[in-house]
Structure formats: C-alpha cells, structure tokens
C-alpha cells in the first residue's frame, strides 16, 4: 500500500470566534463560528450555500449539555495530500487531498473540553467531535447528539424511513416537507423493524435542490458508536442527528479520549460526482492488516434463490421444535424440500466449475432451521453441526477437486451473544474445511432483547466479528448488519454487506423499478452491497406456484447491475437450470470483472438512470452498465475513454424494442461491433430495463473481420 503524505500543521492560541476554511481547489468554503457560545458551521459551494448555519453539540445524561457556553481555546489548520491503493475497489488508486481545521473549545463553567475537526475536500466536507483526555469529562453517557444540517430549501429527497433495525425499504421520492405525510406508506413489513418518528429518515440521504445541486449526507468510520439517522423539520428543512438508542434508551457510552464517527456532506452540480466521491473511504484509517494477500474478490453462485422463492427449504424436517445436541435429526422424517443436500450441492459445484465461478454459497446446511426465526431462541445455531444429508468432508473434497470453494453461511437469528460464544470454533471449522468466506446474517430482533441492529452494542459486535474473522483469514459478507461507512478501507476482508433492500425482496412482492437507480446514490455511498443480481426468470411462480411475486426488471438490466452496483463480491443469483436457457446472456456475467482500474459515470440522475463505465484492473477491457427506471429512455454515450491506439470488440446486451419489465422482460438483443475511442452509441432502454456492454481489447485483427463499426 503506497501513501505519499504531505503535512503542514499550524496550532496557536487565538481570540477570534469565527474561522474559515477552503477546499484545496477553492470550490468549497467552510465557516465555523461560536454564536453566543454555541458552535455552528456553514458550508458553501461556489458561493451557493449548501448547509446554512447549523448548530453542533451534545445532550449528556445527568450532566450539563455540550451545546453552549463555549469559548475558543485554540485553532489549527493543516493540509494533507496522499495517494493510496485499496486492496480492491472501484479505482486502482485513490487521491486523498484536503484542508483541515481543528477547533478546540472549552466550557469555562464546567472546565470541559470539546474539539471539532473539519476536513474539506474538493467534493465535500467531513467533520467529527473529539473528546480529549481531561479531568472533568472522562466517562459519560450520550443522551443525544445534536448535529444539524440546515438545508436551504424544500429539496427533492430520496429517503427511507428512519429505523433502528432495518434499511430494507423501497425508496420514497418527495420533498422534505412531505416526509411525514408519506411515512405510513413508506414503512412496509420487515422481519425486524423499529421506525422511530414520522419525520425520521436514514443516511446516506440524497437530495437535489431546485437549482440543480446534488447533496448527500452520511457518516464515515462508524466505530464504537451508534448509527446516525436524521430527523426532518418540515418547516425550516433542518435535519438533526438522531442516534440509535440501547435497550434502556441511552445513545452511547463514552470514555475520553474518544472520537465520534465523521459526518459527511458531499455536493456537486453533477450527479456523477456524488457517485465518484471517495470521501467516505478517505475518512477511514488505512488498512489494519499487514498481510492482505488472502483477500480476493469473489464471483459466486448459491443454493439460495430457490429457498427465497419458496421452491425449497432451509430446514431438513418439518417438526415445530428442535434443540441442538438433543434432537437426533437422523431419527426425524426429512421434508423432501431441503436444498442443502449432497447431490444437489454437487450440481451447483459442477455448474460453478463449468462456468468459472469461484465459490458456491450453501444456506440451510446446519442444524436448527426448523424453529430458527421468531422464537427468541438464544441457543439457535452452533455453526458447525450439519444436517444428515450434508457431508462436510465429502463436499469439501468434491469442491476442491473442481477448483471451487464452498462459501459458509452463518445465520445468527439476531442472537449475537450466541454467535460470539461459538465464533472461534465456527471460524476454525471453516479453515479446517477449506472455506475462506462467510455470509453472516442477523435476521430478526436482536438478543439480548431490547437491543437494536444499529445501536452501539451491535455495532461493536459487527466489528468484533470482522476482526476475529481476519485472525482466521476469512472474508465477511454481513447481511442485516448496520449499513457500511467505509470501514472496508481499514478492514478490507469486509468484502460485502447487504444492509438495504436487495434482490430477495423481488420474491417478497417486488421492489420499485427505480430502486437500482437510487441505491448507488444512497446505500452504496458507504461501501459495496451484496445485491445478488442476475435473475433471469422474473415470474417467481415458475419456481413456486404459491408465490406470485414478480421481479421488476428486464434481463438486460440484470446484467447491467454487475457494473452499476459495485461490489468485489458478486453473485449470479438465479438457478443453474434457468441460466442454461440463456447462456448467451449469461456470458456477460461470466466475463464481467470484479476489481477495477478506473470507474467513470457516463450518465446519472437519481431515480431515473445511472450509466457506469469501468476498466478492469490489470487489463485493457472495459465494461458498461446502464440501469433505467420505469420510463422508456434513450441512452447516449461516447467511447472516448478508450485508448486511441487500441482495437476493441464491444458486445452489447440490450433490451429488445418490445421489452418491458412487466410485459416482456426476457426480450433482449446481443450484438457485436468494432469500437474505438471515436465510437458513439445511442441505445434504447425499456421500462425497467437497461443494457450491459463488454469491451474487450483485440490483439488479433482477424477477430474483427465481418464486424460493423460503431
């Protein structure tokens, strides 16, 4: 990992109560001020106010608040410039350049100290609170963080309900002033959910002003702290932080010296700049690991979608109650629907080997699935004991003979304490049986009861599990955990998260057609998502006649998602027998890269469309993806990002003229062209559709014979 830092530090006592800071290119300006002893800030972009004067501070439990009565003790500024290389990512290198302001505040009446550190980048702002070591503020409890983001108008907003337990909602698009009136409709059923306010929304929050400026608010480096939500004042459009509480209502337990996570504001006139911002990653610390050679991107298939649709089951039997270590599953009657059996898993392994996939995820392999959910069981799984029809050693050796790995599945059913009790044995079991990656899950309410998925206690657990996995050189893909905040820079074995409404909801009634045009601007700001795309059969009843759900997409758009929804962990989620009917389209999933040299946004408008072009790391191949909402549109792009001196073949996987996500989702065209840096494309995108393009470098000119130029 290469870093080239350049530092300049100035620290001196001052008497002034107002400070200004500019971004390196001068486009952003931060103004910090003590307003009658209350800390405030304002953010401008090219003389346009992005965040109007907003208050900062804390309410503490059984203590005087940290919101007012401050004097400025000292201030310091510095500049920083480095280039670093992520272990995996959307680009090979990342530029980290900012100007920083550190204000050191003192509350004379209590003799307590509070520092606020601002970092201003060319694409936005990050700031955090710092509690230095001091005699008068050591151990304390946060009642509420009172960070404001005062918007300058009734912005168009892409939001999901504020909730302590889930982000698995469809996005609502509305004005800020309309949130409360739409909240009841926005809160749809989930396995565990705790919405907290009619005006509460979650980050990353995406907005667009009437003047066309895009604003994104999120947080970075969420460690040992509660997840932040935002509460909307529908009258003055101020957003105020709202932390997830614990079982007794406290928001955080602190011991100085301590820092909070960073609060981030990304803004631009160009929507693509929001998508390409690296602020979230840059505000995290460099990787914590000396050796990262074991961390590799993964393309996988899995015994999963057939259970999600209801065709098969996780459980081995249909008995209503089991007890681990006491129930003898060899004496029970199999239900005949258990998918994680030796013969069936071998079929998946064969398919993975034939088509060059790295791993096969198998869910439902271990004892306990008969009464795993909704029973508030503490000892629900042990993560090492298979059902009678799943032979760990046999399948391990069979997969190894095919140069394929099995991917472990650890569902906790929210019983975090139980998982931690078994974690070392579970990870060692993985190592012993040639597993190097795990999909963990936290479905249902958290145990200990009363805790929430996004509270400080659970946040501490997710990081504990991640770091413990690293001890065993295991990569983690956590589902239902807190949404990511760039921690994959520090802990790059976090190769995936769900933490949003993924493909599974297409089998639970469907998601809105515009969902995948919003996710890049919201959930993916914090890190990659295991969205599990690649569904080629939209009619779920074909798998399960009792399930009438419909996947709101065309096949062409499913291909595009491998490019538009970035992740170093990508699943081909549909069933092998379905892919065998469309092997021509399946070729794109086989070809598309997982790790990128460079990424470009060719077109973008949240809620409408997103078009990415990405260059494969270590090659001259490019891949393009376009995801479209429910409106028919024409995408117009240029190929001027290609090298002038190279020749390429472009394979375009597009919607057919009569394609439609409801009426004709399987209608697609595949065409090949000769392309160069001067090529241009005007491509029709069906409702709920899109397109995908592989652009492969040609070294043998004979391959170009008979191909038309684009």
PDB file of N, CA, C and O in Angstrom, residues 373-428:
ATOM      1  N   UNK A 373     -36.557 -18.823  13.536  1.00  0.00           N
ATOM      2  CA  UNK A 373     -36.987 -17.421  13.445  1.00  0.00           C
ATOM      3  C   UNK A 373     -38.218 -17.156  14.307  1.00  0.00           C
ATOM      4  O   UNK A 373     -39.157 -17.948  14.341  1.00  0.00           O
ATOM      5  N   UNK A 374     -38.199 -15.992  14.975  1.00  0.00           N
ATOM      6  CA  UNK A 374     -39.375 -15.504  15.670  1.00  0.00           C
ATOM      7  C   UNK A 374     -39.670 -16.178  16.991  1.00  0.00           C
ATOM      8  O   UNK A 374     -40.709 -15.920  17.608  1.00  0.00           O
ATOM      9  N   UNK A 375     -38.764 -17.038  17.464  1.00  0.00           N
ATOM     10  CA  UNK A 375     -38.997 -17.751  18.720  1.00  0.00           C
ATOM     11  C   UNK A 375     -38.153 -17.189  19.863  1.00  0.00           C
ATOM     12  O   UNK A 375     -38.181 -17.722  20.970  1.00  0.00           O
ATOM     13  N   UNK A 376     -37.337 -16.166  19.576  1.00  0.00           N
ATOM     14  CA  UNK A 376     -36.486 -15.546  20.584  1.00  0.00           C
ATOM     15  C   UNK A 376     -35.563 -16.568  21.239  1.00  0.00           C
ATOM     16  O   UNK A 376     -35.331 -16.541  22.445  1.00  0.00           O
ATOM     17  N   UNK A 377     -35.039 -17.476  20.410  1.00  0.00           N
ATOM     18  CA  UNK A 377     -34.125 -18.504  20.920  1.00  0.00           C
ATOM     19  C   UNK A 377     -32.718 -17.930  21.045  1.00  0.00           C
ATOM     20  O   UNK A 377     -32.213 -17.302  20.123  1.00  0.00           O
ATOM     21  N   UNK A 378     -32.106 -18.186  22.167  1.00  0.00           N
ATOM     22  CA  UNK A 378     -30.722 -17.771  22.362  1.00  0.00           C
ATOM     23  C   UNK A 378     -29.788 -18.779  21.688  1.00  0.00           C
ATOM     24  O   UNK A 378     -29.012 -18.433  20.801  1.00  0.00           O
ATOM     25  N   UNK A 379     -29.875 -20.034  22.092  1.00  0.00           N
ATOM     26  CA  UNK A 379     -29.034 -21.079  21.500  1.00  0.00           C
ATOM     27  C   UNK A 379     -29.753 -21.631  20.271  1.00  0.00           C
ATOM     28  O   UNK A 379     -30.435 -22.649  20.330  1.00  0.00           O
ATOM     29  N   UNK A 380     -29.601 -20.944  19.153  1.00  0.00           N
ATOM     30  CA  UNK A 380     -30.367 -21.277  17.949  1.00  0.00           C
ATOM     31  C   UNK A 380     -29.539 -22.061  16.940  1.00  0.00           C
ATOM     32  O   UNK A 380     -30.040 -22.956  16.270  1.00  0.00           O
ATOM     33  N   UNK A 381     -28.244 -21.751  16.800  1.00  0.00           N
ATOM     34  CA  UNK A 381     -27.335 -22.477  15.908  1.00  0.00           C
ATOM     35  C   UNK A 381     -25.992 -22.659  16.615  1.00  0.00           C
ATOM     36  O   UNK A 381     -25.611 -21.850  17.466  1.00  0.00           O
ATOM     37  N   UNK A 382     -25.237 -23.713  16.213  1.00  0.00           N
ATOM     38  CA  UNK A 382     -23.869 -23.843  16.710  1.00  0.00           C
ATOM     39  C   UNK A 382     -22.843 -23.636  15.607  1.00  0.00           C
ATOM     40  O   UNK A 382     -21.647 -23.623  15.871  1.00  0.00           O
ATOM     41  N   UNK A 383     -23.283 -23.528  14.338  1.00  0.00           N
ATOM     42  CA  UNK A 383     -22.445 -23.148  13.202  1.00  0.00           C
ATOM     43  C   UNK A 383     -21.406 -24.205  12.809  1.00  0.00           C
ATOM     44  O   UNK A 383     -20.536 -23.931  11.985  1.00  0.00           O
ATOM     45  N   UNK A 384     -21.521 -25.410  13.364  1.00  0.00           N
ATOM     46  CA  UNK A 384     -20.560 -26.455  12.999  1.00  0.00           C
ATOM     47  C   UNK A 384     -21.210 -27.820  12.764  1.00  0.00           C
ATOM     48  O   UNK A 384     -20.551 -28.725  12.255  1.00  0.00           O
ATOM     49  N   UNK A 385     -22.489 -27.984  13.107  1.00  0.00           N
ATOM     50  CA  UNK A 385     -23.116 -29.298  13.011  1.00  0.00           C
ATOM     51  C   UNK A 385     -24.034 -29.374  11.802  1.00  0.00           C
ATOM     52  O   UNK A 385     -25.056 -28.682  11.754  1.00  0.00           O
ATOM     53  N   UNK A 386     -23.712 -30.217  10.805  1.00  0.00           N
ATOM     54  CA  UNK A 386     -24.524 -30.296   9.585  1.00  0.00           C
ATOM     55  C   UNK A 386     -25.733 -31.211   9.757  1.00  0.00           C
ATOM     56  O   UNK A 386     -25.760 -32.075  10.653  1.00  0.00           O
ATOM     57  N   UNK A 387     -26.712 -31.024   8.881  1.00  0.00           N
ATOM     58  CA  UNK A 387     -27.819 -31.968   8.791  1.00  0.00           C
ATOM     59  C   UNK A 387     -27.304 -33.308   8.246  1.00  0.00           C
ATOM     60  O   UNK A 387     -26.225 -33.370   7.634  1.00  0.00           O
ATOM     61  N   UNK A 388     -28.063 -34.390   8.437  1.00  0.00           N
ATOM     62  CA  UNK A 388     -27.599 -35.710   7.995  1.00  0.00           C
ATOM     63  C   UNK A 388     -27.312 -35.820   6.498  1.00  0.00           C
ATOM     64  O   UNK A 388     -26.491 -36.658   6.093  1.00  0.00           O
ATOM     65  N   UNK A 389     -27.970 -35.013   5.683  1.00  0.00           N
ATOM     66  CA  UNK A 389     -27.790 -35.145   4.226  1.00  0.00           C
ATOM     67  C   UNK A 389     -26.721 -34.200   3.674  1.00  0.00           C
ATOM     68  O   UNK A 389     -26.584 -34.058   2.457  1.00  0.00           O
ATOM     69  N   UNK A 390     -25.964 -33.545   4.558  1.00  0.00           N
ATOM     70  CA  UNK A 390     -24.893 -32.641   4.133  1.00  0.00           C
ATOM     71  C   UNK A 390     -23.588 -33.145   4.728  1.00  0.00           C
ATOM     72  O   UNK A 390     -23.336 -32.990   5.933  1.00  0.00           O
ATOM     73  N   UNK A 391     -22.767 -33.767   3.893  1.00  0.00           N
ATOM     74  CA  UNK A 391     -21.487 -34.326   4.324  1.00  0.00           C
ATOM     75  C   UNK A 391     -20.392 -33.293   4.089  1.00  0.00           C
ATOM     76  O   UNK A 391     -19.972 -33.062   2.953  1.00  0.00           O
ATOM     77  N   UNK A 392     -19.939 -32.676   5.155  1.00  0.00           N
ATOM     78  CA  UNK A 392     -18.982 -31.575   5.049  1.00  0.00           C
ATOM     79  C   UNK A 392     -17.698 -32.009   4.365  1.00  0.00           C
ATOM     80  O   UNK A 392     -17.206 -31.338   3.445  1.00  0.00           O
ATOM     81  N   UNK A 393     -17.152 -33.115   4.774  1.00  0.00           N
ATOM     82  CA  UNK A 393     -15.874 -33.570   4.223  1.00  0.00           C
ATOM     83  C   UNK A 393     -16.018 -33.978   2.758  1.00  0.00           C
ATOM     84  O   UNK A 393     -15.196 -33.623   1.911  1.00  0.00           O
ATOM     85  N   UNK A 394     -17.066 -34.708   2.458  1.00  0.00           N
ATOM     86  CA  UNK A 394     -17.282 -35.141   1.079  1.00  0.00           C
ATOM     87  C   UNK A 394     -17.442 -33.946   0.131  1.00  0.00           C
ATOM     88  O   UNK A 394     -16.833 -33.903  -0.952  1.00  0.00           O
ATOM     89  N   UNK A 395     -18.229 -32.982   0.538  1.00  0.00           N
ATOM     90  CA  UNK A 395     -18.460 -31.817  -0.317  1.00  0.00           C
ATOM     91  C   UNK A 395     -17.227 -30.920  -0.373  1.00  0.00           C
ATOM     92  O   UNK A 395     -16.930 -30.323  -1.409  1.00  0.00           O
ATOM     93  N   UNK A 396     -16.512 -30.821   0.731  1.00  0.00           N
ATOM     94  CA  UNK A 396     -15.249 -30.069   0.726  1.00  0.00           C
ATOM     95  C   UNK A 396     -14.297 -30.640  -0.311  1.00  0.00           C
ATOM     96  O   UNK A 396     -13.732 -29.902  -1.125  1.00  0.00           O
ATOM     97  N   UNK A 397     -14.123 -31.948  -0.297  1.00  0.00           N
ATOM     98  CA  UNK A 397     -13.177 -32.582  -1.206  1.00  0.00           C
ATOM     99  C   UNK A 397     -13.676 -32.544  -2.651  1.00  0.00           C
ATOM    100  O   UNK A 397     -12.879 -32.384  -3.586  1.00  0.00           O
ATOM    101  N   UNK A 398     -14.980 -32.676  -2.822  1.00  0.00           N
ATOM    102  CA  UNK A 398     -15.536 -32.622  -4.186  1.00  0.00           C
ATOM    103  C   UNK A 398     -15.336 -31.225  -4.782  1.00  0.00           C
ATOM    104  O   UNK A 398     -14.925 -31.087  -5.939  1.00  0.00           O
ATOM    105  N   UNK A 399     -15.631 -30.191  -3.988  1.00  0.00           N
ATOM    106  CA  UNK A 399     -15.435 -28.822  -4.469  1.00  0.00           C
ATOM    107  C   UNK A 399     -13.966 -28.565  -4.792  1.00  0.00           C
ATOM    108  O   UNK A 399     -13.630 -27.965  -5.821  1.00  0.00           O
ATOM    109  N   UNK A 400     -13.093 -29.034  -3.910  1.00  0.00           N
ATOM    110  CA  UNK A 400     -11.661 -28.826  -4.121  1.00  0.00           C
ATOM    111  C   UNK A 400     -11.181 -29.497  -5.398  1.00  0.00           C
ATOM    112  O   UNK A 400     -10.334 -28.953  -6.127  1.00  0.00           O
ATOM    113  N   UNK A 401     -11.733 -30.665  -5.717  1.00  0.00           N
ATOM    114  CA  UNK A 401     -11.350 -31.365  -6.940  1.00  0.00           C
ATOM    115  C   UNK A 401     -11.780 -30.612  -8.191  1.00  0.00           C
ATOM    116  O   UNK A 401     -11.234 -30.829  -9.278  1.00  0.00           O
ATOM    117  N   UNK A 402     -12.760 -29.735  -8.044  1.00  0.00           N
ATOM    118  CA  UNK A 402     -13.269 -28.930  -9.158  1.00  0.00           C
ATOM    119  C   UNK A 402     -12.702 -27.512  -9.146  1.00  0.00           C
ATOM    120  O   UNK A 402     -13.140 -26.652  -9.916  1.00  0.00           O
ATOM    121  N   UNK A 403     -11.750 -27.241  -8.232  1.00  0.00           N
ATOM    122  CA  UNK A 403     -11.153 -25.909  -8.094  1.00  0.00           C
ATOM    123  C   UNK A 403     -12.191 -24.860  -7.721  1.00  0.00           C
ATOM    124  O   UNK A 403     -12.152 -23.722  -8.198  1.00  0.00           O
ATOM    125  N   UNK A 404     -13.111 -25.260  -6.869  1.00  0.00           N
ATOM    126  CA  UNK A 404     -14.175 -24.385  -6.376  1.00  0.00           C
ATOM    127  C   UNK A 404     -14.167 -24.466  -4.853  1.00  0.00           C
ATOM    128  O   UNK A 404     -13.870 -25.503  -4.280  1.00  0.00           O
ATOM    129  N   UNK A 405     -14.490 -23.349  -4.193  1.00  0.00           N
ATOM    130  CA  UNK A 405     -14.666 -23.344  -2.746  1.00  0.00           C
ATOM    131  C   UNK A 405     -16.148 -23.236  -2.402  1.00  0.00           C
ATOM    132  O   UNK A 405     -16.924 -22.646  -3.160  1.00  0.00           O
ATOM    133  N   UNK A 406     -16.523 -23.805  -1.281  1.00  0.00           N
ATOM    134  CA  UNK A 406     -17.841 -23.549  -0.725  1.00  0.00           C
ATOM    135  C   UNK A 406     -17.778 -22.296   0.141  1.00  0.00           C
ATOM    136  O   UNK A 406     -16.771 -22.033   0.799  1.00  0.00           O
ATOM    137  N   UNK A 407     -18.864 -21.528   0.124  1.00  0.00           N
ATOM    138  CA  UNK A 407     -18.975 -20.334   0.955  1.00  0.00           C
ATOM    139  C   UNK A 407     -19.837 -20.660   2.166  1.00  0.00           C
ATOM    140  O   UNK A 407     -20.939 -21.185   2.026  1.00  0.00           O
ATOM    141  N   UNK A 408     -19.332 -20.344   3.335  1.00  0.00           N
ATOM    142  CA  UNK A 408     -20.036 -20.633   4.580  1.00  0.00           C
ATOM    143  C   UNK A 408     -21.220 -19.679   4.764  1.00  0.00           C
ATOM    144  O   UNK A 408     -21.210 -18.551   4.277  1.00  0.00           O
ATOM    145  N   UNK A 409     -22.231 -20.169   5.481  1.00  0.00           N
ATOM    146  CA  UNK A 409     -23.358 -19.332   5.869  1.00  0.00           C
ATOM    147  C   UNK A 409     -23.548 -19.423   7.371  1.00  0.00           C
ATOM    148  O   UNK A 409     -23.708 -20.519   7.923  1.00  0.00           O
ATOM    149  N   UNK A 410     -23.504 -18.272   8.041  1.00  0.00           N
ATOM    150  CA  UNK A 410     -23.739 -18.172   9.479  1.00  0.00           C
ATOM    151  C   UNK A 410     -24.941 -17.270   9.720  1.00  0.00           C
ATOM    152  O   UNK A 410     -24.813 -16.051   9.774  1.00  0.00           O
ATOM    153  N   UNK A 411     -26.110 -17.840   9.828  1.00  0.00           N
ATOM    154  CA  UNK A 411     -27.272 -17.068  10.252  1.00  0.00           C
ATOM    155  C   UNK A 411     -27.319 -17.083  11.772  1.00  0.00           C
ATOM    156  O   UNK A 411     -27.228 -18.140  12.394  1.00  0.00           O
ATOM    157  N   UNK A 412     -27.442 -15.913  12.375  1.00  0.00           N
ATOM    158  CA  UNK A 412     -27.456 -15.808  13.837  1.00  0.00           C
ATOM    159  C   UNK A 412     -28.855 -15.699  14.408  1.00  0.00           C
ATOM    160  O   UNK A 412     -29.036 -15.842  15.624  1.00  0.00           O
ATOM    161  N   UNK A 413     -29.841 -15.404  13.561  1.00  0.00           N
ATOM    162  CA  UNK A 413     -31.200 -15.116  14.005  1.00  0.00           C
ATOM    163  C   UNK A 413     -31.219 -13.995  15.042  1.00  0.00           C
ATOM    164  O   UNK A 413     -32.065 -13.960  15.932  1.00  0.00           O
ATOM    165  N   UNK A 414     -30.258 -13.091  14.925  1.00  0.00           N
ATOM    166  CA  UNK A 414     -30.183 -11.956  15.839  1.00  0.00           C
ATOM    167  C   UNK A 414     -29.585 -12.276  17.189  1.00  0.00           C
ATOM    168  O   UNK A 414     -29.424 -11.389  18.028  1.00  0.00           O
ATOM    169  N   UNK A 415     -29.239 -13.547  17.430  1.00  0.00           N
ATOM    170  CA  UNK A 415     -28.683 -13.939  18.724  1.00  0.00           C
ATOM    171  C   UNK A 415     -27.175 -13.707  18.714  1.00  0.00           C
ATOM    172  O   UNK A 415     -26.373 -14.625  18.527  1.00  0.00           O
ATOM    173  N   UNK A 416     -26.814 -12.463  18.934  1.00  0.00           N
ATOM    174  CA  UNK A 416     -25.414 -12.055  18.833  1.00  0.00           C
ATOM    175  C   UNK A 416     -24.559 -12.711  19.909  1.00  0.00           C
ATOM    176  O   UNK A 416     -23.443 -13.156  19.644  1.00  0.00           O
ATOM    177  N   UNK A 417     -25.083 -12.797  21.101  1.00  0.00           N
ATOM    178  CA  UNK A 417     -24.309 -13.396  22.192  1.00  0.00           C
ATOM    179  C   UNK A 417     -23.974 -14.849  21.869  1.00  0.00           C
ATOM    180  O   UNK A 417     -22.860 -15.320  22.102  1.00  0.00           O
ATOM    181  N   UNK A 418     -24.931 -15.580  21.321  1.00  0.00           N
ATOM    182  CA  UNK A 418     -24.704 -16.974  20.947  1.00  0.00           C
ATOM    183  C   UNK A 418     -23.632 -17.086  19.865  1.00  0.00           C
ATOM    184  O   UNK A 418     -22.784 -17.983  19.907  1.00  0.00           O
ATOM    185  N   UNK A 419     -23.673 -16.176  18.900  1.00  0.00           N
ATOM    186  CA  UNK A 419     -22.672 -16.205  17.827  1.00  0.00           C
ATOM    187  C   UNK A 419     -21.263 -15.978  18.383  1.00  0.00           C
ATOM    188  O   UNK A 419     -20.315 -16.680  18.025  1.00  0.00           O
ATOM    189  N   UNK A 420     -21.137 -15.025  19.271  1.00  0.00           N
ATOM    190  CA  UNK A 420     -19.816 -14.752  19.833  1.00  0.00           C
ATOM    191  C   UNK A 420     -19.303 -15.928  20.665  1.00  0.00           C
ATOM    192  O   UNK A 420     -18.095 -16.194  20.690  1.00  0.00           O
ATOM    193  N   UNK A 421     -20.194 -16.646  21.327  1.00  0.00           N
ATOM    194  CA  UNK A 421     -19.778 -17.828  22.087  1.00  0.00           C
ATOM    195  C   UNK A 421     -19.173 -18.898  21.184  1.00  0.00           C
ATOM    196  O   UNK A 421     -18.262 -19.617  21.572  1.00  0.00           O
ATOM    197  N   UNK A 422     -19.706 -18.995  19.956  1.00  0.00           N
ATOM    198  CA  UNK A 422     -19.304 -20.069  19.047  1.00  0.00           C
ATOM    199  C   UNK A 422     -18.323 -19.619  17.966  1.00  0.00           C
ATOM    200  O   UNK A 422     -17.895 -20.431  17.145  1.00  0.00           O
ATOM    201  N   UNK A 423     -17.951 -18.367  17.959  1.00  0.00           N
ATOM    202  CA  UNK A 423     -17.263 -17.800  16.804  1.00  0.00           C
ATOM    203  C   UNK A 423     -15.912 -18.447  16.522  1.00  0.00           C
ATOM    204  O   UNK A 423     -15.595 -18.787  15.378  1.00  0.00           O
ATOM    205  N   UNK A 424     -15.092 -18.624  17.534  1.00  0.00           N
ATOM    206  CA  UNK A 424     -13.773 -19.215  17.301  1.00  0.00           C
ATOM    207  C   UNK A 424     -13.891 -20.624  16.724  1.00  0.00           C
ATOM    208  O   UNK A 424     -13.199 -20.974  15.760  1.00  0.00           O
ATOM    209  N   UNK A 425     -14.757 -21.442  17.308  1.00  0.00           N
ATOM    210  CA  UNK A 425     -14.934 -22.800  16.788  1.00  0.00           C
ATOM    211  C   UNK A 425     -15.499 -22.777  15.368  1.00  0.00           C
ATOM    212  O   UNK A 425     -15.108 -23.595  14.520  1.00  0.00           O
ATOM    213  N   UNK A 426     -16.420 -21.843  15.117  1.00  0.00           N
ATOM    214  CA  UNK A 426     -17.026 -21.761  13.784  1.00  0.00           C
ATOM    215  C   UNK A 426     -16.011 -21.353  12.727  1.00  0.00           C
ATOM    216  O   UNK A 426     -15.974 -21.924  11.626  1.00  0.00           O
ATOM    217  N   UNK A 427     -15.176 -20.373  13.042  1.00  0.00           N
ATOM    218  CA  UNK A 427     -14.161 -19.941  12.081  1.00  0.00           C
ATOM    219  C   UNK A 427     -13.083 -21.014  11.888  1.00  0.00           C
ATOM    220  O   UNK A 427     -12.598 -21.238  10.776  1.00  0.00           O
ATOM    221  N   UNK A 428     -12.695 -21.697  12.963  1.00  0.00           N
ATOM    222  CA  UNK A 428     -11.712 -22.770  12.824  1.00  0.00           C
ATOM    223  C   UNK A 428     -12.285 -23.917  11.994  1.00  0.00           C
ATOM    224  O   UNK A 428     -11.577 -24.540  11.198  1.00  0.00           O
TER     225      UNK A 428
END
